[in-house]
XYZ file of N, CA and C in Angstrom:
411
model
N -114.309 48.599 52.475
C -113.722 47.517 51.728
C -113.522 46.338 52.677
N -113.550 44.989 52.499
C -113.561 43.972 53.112
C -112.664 43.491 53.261
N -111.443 44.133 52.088
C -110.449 43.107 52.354
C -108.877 44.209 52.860
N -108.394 43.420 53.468
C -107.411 44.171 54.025
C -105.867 43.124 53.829
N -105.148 43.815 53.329
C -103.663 43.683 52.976
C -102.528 44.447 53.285
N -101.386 43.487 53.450
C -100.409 44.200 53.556
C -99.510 44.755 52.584
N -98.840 45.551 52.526
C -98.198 46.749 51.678
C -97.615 45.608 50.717
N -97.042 44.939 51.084
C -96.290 43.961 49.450
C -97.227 43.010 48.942
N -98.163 42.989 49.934
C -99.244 42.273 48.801
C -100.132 42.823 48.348
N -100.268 43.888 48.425
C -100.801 44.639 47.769
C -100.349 45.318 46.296
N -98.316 45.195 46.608
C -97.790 45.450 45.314
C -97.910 44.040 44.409
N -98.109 43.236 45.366
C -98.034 41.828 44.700
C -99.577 41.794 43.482
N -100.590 42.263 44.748
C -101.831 42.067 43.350
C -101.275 43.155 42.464
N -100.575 44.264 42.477
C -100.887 45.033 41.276
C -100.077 44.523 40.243
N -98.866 43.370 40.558
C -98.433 43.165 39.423
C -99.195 41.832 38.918
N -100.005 41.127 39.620
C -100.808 40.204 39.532
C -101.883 40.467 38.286
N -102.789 41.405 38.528
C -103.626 42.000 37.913
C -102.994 42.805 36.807
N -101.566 43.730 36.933
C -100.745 43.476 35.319
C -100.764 42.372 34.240
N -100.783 40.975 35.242
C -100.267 40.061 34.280
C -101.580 39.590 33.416
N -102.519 39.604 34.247
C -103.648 38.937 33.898
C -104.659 39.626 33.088
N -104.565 40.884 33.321
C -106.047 42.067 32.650
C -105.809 41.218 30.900
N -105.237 41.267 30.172
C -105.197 40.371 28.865
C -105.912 38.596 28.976
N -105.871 38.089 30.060
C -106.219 37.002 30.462
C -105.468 35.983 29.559
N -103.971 36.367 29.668
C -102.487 35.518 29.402
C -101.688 35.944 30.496
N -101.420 34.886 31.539
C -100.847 35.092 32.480
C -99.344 34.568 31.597
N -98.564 34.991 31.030
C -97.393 34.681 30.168
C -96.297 34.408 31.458
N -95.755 33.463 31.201
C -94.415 32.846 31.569
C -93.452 34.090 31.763
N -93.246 34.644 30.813
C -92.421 35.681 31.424
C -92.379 36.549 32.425
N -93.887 36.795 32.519
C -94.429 37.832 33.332
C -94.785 37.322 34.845
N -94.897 35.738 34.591
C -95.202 35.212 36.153
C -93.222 35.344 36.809
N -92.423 34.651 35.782
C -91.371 34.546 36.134
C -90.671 35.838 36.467
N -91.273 37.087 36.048
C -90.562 38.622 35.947
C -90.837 39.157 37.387
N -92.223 38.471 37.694
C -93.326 39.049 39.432
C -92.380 38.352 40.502
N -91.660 37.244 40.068
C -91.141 36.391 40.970
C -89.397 36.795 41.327
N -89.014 37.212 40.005
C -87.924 37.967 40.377
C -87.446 39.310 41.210
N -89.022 40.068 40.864
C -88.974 41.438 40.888
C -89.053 41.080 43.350
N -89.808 40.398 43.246
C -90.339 40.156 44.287
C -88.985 39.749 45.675
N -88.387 38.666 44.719
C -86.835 37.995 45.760
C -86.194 39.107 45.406
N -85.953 40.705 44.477
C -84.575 41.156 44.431
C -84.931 43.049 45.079
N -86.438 42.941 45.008
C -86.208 44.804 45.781
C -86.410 44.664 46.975
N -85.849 45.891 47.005
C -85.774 46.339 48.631
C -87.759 46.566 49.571
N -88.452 46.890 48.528
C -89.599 47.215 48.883
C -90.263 45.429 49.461
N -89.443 44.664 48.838
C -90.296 43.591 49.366
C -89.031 42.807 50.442
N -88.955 43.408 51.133
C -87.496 42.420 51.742
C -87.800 41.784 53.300
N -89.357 42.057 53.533
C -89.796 41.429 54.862
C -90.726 40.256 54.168
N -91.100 40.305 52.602
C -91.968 39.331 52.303
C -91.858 38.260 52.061
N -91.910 36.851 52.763
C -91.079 35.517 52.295
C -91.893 35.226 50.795
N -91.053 35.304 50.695
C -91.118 35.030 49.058
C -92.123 33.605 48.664
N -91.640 32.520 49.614
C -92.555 31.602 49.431
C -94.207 31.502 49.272
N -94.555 32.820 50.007
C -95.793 33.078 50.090
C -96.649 34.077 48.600
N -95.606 34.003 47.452
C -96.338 34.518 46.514
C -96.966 33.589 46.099
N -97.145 32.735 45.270
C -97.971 31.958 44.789
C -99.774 32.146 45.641
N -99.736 32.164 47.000
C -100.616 32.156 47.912
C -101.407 33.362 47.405
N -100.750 34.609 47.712
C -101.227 35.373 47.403
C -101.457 35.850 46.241
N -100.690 35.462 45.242
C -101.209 35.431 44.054
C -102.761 35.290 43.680
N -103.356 33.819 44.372
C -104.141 32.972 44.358
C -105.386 34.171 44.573
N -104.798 34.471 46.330
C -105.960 35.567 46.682
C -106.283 36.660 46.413
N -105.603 37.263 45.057
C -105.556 38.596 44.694
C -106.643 37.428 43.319
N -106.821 36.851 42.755
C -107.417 36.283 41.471
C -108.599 35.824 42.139
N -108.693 35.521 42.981
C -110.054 35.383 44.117
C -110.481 36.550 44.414
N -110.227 37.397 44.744
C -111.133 38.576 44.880
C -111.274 39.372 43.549
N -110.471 39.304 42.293
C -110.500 40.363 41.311
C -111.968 39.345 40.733
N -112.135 38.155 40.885
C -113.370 37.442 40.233
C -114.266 37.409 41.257
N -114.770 37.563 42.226
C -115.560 37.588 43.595
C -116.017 39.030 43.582
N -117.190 38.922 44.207
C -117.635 40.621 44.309
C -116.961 41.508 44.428
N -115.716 41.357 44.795
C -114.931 43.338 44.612
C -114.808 43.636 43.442
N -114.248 42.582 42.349
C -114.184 42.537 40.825
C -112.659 43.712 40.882
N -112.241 43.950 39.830
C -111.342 44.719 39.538
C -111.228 45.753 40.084
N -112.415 46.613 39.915
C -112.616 48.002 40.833
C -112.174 47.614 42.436
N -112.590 47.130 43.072
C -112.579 47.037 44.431
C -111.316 46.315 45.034
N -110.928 45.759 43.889
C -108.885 45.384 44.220
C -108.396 46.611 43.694
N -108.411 47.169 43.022
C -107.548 48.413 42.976
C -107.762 49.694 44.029
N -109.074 49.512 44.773
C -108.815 50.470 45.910
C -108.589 49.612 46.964
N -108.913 48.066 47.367
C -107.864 47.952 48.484
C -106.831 48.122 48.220
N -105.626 47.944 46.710
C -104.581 48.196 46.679
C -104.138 49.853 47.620
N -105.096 50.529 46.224
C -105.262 51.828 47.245
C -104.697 52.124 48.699
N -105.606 51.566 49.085
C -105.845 52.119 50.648
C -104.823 51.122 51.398
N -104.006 49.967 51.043
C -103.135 49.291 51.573
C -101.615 50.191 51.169
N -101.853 50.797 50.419
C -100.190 51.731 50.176
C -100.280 53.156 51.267
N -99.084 53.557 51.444
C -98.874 54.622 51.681
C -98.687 55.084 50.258
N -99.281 56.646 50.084
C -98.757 57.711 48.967
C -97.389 57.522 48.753
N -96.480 57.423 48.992
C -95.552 57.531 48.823
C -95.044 56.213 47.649
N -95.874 55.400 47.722
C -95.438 53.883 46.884
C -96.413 53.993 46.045
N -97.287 54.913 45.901
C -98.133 54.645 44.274
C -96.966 54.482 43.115
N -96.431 55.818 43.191
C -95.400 54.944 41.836
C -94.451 54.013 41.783
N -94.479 53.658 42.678
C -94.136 52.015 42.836
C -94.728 51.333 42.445
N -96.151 51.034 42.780
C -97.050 50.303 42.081
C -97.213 50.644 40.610
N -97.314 51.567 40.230
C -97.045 51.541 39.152
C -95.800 51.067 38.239
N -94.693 51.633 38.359
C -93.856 51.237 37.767
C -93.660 49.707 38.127
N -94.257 49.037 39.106
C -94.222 47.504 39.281
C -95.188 46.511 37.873
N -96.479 47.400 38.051
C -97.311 47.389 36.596
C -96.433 47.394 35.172
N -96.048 48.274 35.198
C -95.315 48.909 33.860
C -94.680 47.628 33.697
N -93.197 47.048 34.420
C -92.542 46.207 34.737
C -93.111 44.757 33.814
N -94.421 44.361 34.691
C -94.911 43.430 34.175
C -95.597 43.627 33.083
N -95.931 44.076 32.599
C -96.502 44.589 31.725
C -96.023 44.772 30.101
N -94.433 45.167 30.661
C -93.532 44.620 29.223
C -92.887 43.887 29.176
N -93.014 42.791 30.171
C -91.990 41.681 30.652
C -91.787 40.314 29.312
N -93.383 40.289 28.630
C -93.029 39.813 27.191
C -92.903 40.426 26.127
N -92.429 41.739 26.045
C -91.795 42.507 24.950
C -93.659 42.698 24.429
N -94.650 42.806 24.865
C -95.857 43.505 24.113
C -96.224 44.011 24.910
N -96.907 45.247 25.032
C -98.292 45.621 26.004
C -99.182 45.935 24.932
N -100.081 45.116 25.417
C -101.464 44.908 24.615
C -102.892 46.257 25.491
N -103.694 46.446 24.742
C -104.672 47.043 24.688
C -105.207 47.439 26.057
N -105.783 46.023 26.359
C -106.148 46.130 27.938
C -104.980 46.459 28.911
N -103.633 46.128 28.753
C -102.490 46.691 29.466
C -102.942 47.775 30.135
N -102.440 48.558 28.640
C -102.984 49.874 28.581
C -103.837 50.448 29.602
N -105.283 50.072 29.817
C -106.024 50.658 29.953
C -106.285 50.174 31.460
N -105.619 49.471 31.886
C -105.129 49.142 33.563
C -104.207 50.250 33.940
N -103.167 50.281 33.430
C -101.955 51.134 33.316
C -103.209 52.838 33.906
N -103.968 53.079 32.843
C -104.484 54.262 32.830
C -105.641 54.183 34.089
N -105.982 53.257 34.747
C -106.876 53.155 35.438
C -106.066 52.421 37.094
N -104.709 52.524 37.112
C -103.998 52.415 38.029
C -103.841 54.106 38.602
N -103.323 54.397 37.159
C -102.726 56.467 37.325
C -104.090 56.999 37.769
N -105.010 56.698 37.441
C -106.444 57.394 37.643
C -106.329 57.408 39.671
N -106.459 56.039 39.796
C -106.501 55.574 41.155
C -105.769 56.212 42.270
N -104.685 56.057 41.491
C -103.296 56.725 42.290
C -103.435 58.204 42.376
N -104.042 58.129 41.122
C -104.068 60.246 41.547
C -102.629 60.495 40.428
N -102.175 59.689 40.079
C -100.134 60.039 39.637
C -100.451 61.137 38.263
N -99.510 61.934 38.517
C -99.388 62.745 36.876
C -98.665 62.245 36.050
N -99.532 62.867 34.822
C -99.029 62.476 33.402
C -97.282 61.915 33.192
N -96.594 62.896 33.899
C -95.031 62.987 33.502
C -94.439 62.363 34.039
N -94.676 62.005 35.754
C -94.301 60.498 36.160
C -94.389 59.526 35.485
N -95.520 59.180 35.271
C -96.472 57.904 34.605
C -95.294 57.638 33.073
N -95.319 59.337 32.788
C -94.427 58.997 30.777
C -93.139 58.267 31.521
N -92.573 59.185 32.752
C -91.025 58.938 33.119
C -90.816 57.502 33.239
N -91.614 56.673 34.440
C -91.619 55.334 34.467
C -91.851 54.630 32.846
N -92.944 55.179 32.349
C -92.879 54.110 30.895
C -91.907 54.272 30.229
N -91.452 55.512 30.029
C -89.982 55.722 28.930
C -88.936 54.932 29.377
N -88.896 54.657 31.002
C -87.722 53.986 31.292
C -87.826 51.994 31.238
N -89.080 52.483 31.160
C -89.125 50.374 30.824
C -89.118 50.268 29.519
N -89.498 51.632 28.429
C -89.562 51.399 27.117
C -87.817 51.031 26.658
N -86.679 51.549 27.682
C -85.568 51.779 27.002
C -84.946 50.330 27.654
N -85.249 49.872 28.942
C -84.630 48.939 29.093
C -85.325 47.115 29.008
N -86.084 47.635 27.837
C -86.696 46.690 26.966
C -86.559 46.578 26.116
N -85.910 47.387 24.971
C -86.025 47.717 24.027
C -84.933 46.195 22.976
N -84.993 45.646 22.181
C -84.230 44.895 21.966
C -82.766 45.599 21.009
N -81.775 45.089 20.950
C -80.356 45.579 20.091
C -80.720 45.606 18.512
């Protein structure tokens, strides 16, 4: 692989490529990547200023010869095992950040878990828990 990243930008494209696989980068969901980003602990060496940047370069390579496939295994290979479901549940995150997940969501979502290797019951555990603290009154 050609391209090489570091561990939060690497969580950074996966919520990047959450927002976008629909090709509606929605307001909520840019504003949800930006929160998620200034408030966990997983990103607390990353100056924050530098998302937009990388934003940029994760949408540059998902359209450039690596294409989708080949950002999801540098994501890959830029995590330790231990943060796949991180990345995922970072996905998930964005993903219902405007109260829909649409089709293609979906099928990122399923082609993240593929990647990751993650089982079924993780994968339900994280979605059940964004399903509940999404859910409207």
């Amino acid at each position: 692989m050609s391209a090489s990243v570091s561990v939060e930008e690497a969580l950074i494209f996966t919520m990047v490529i959450a927002s976008a696989v629909d090709n509606q980068m929605s307001d909520p969901e840019l504003g949800h990547i930006g929160k998620l980003v200034k408030s966990l602990p997983v990103f607390s060496r990353f100056e924050a200023t530098r998302l937009l940047d990388v934003s940029q370069e994760c949408t540059l390579l998902v359209s450039g010869p690596l294409g989708l496939d080949g950002v999801l295994l540098v994501i890959r290979d830029a995590l330790p095992e231990r943060l796949y479901d991180t990345a995922y549940a970072l996905a998930v995150e964005v993903a219902s950040a405007d109260l829909k997940v649409r089709p293609e969501e979906l099928r990122l979502l399923s082609r993240l878990r593929d990647t990751f290797g993650l089982d079924k019951l993780t994968c339900a555990a994280i979605e059940r828990s964004a399903i509940a603290r999404y859910r409207k009154g």
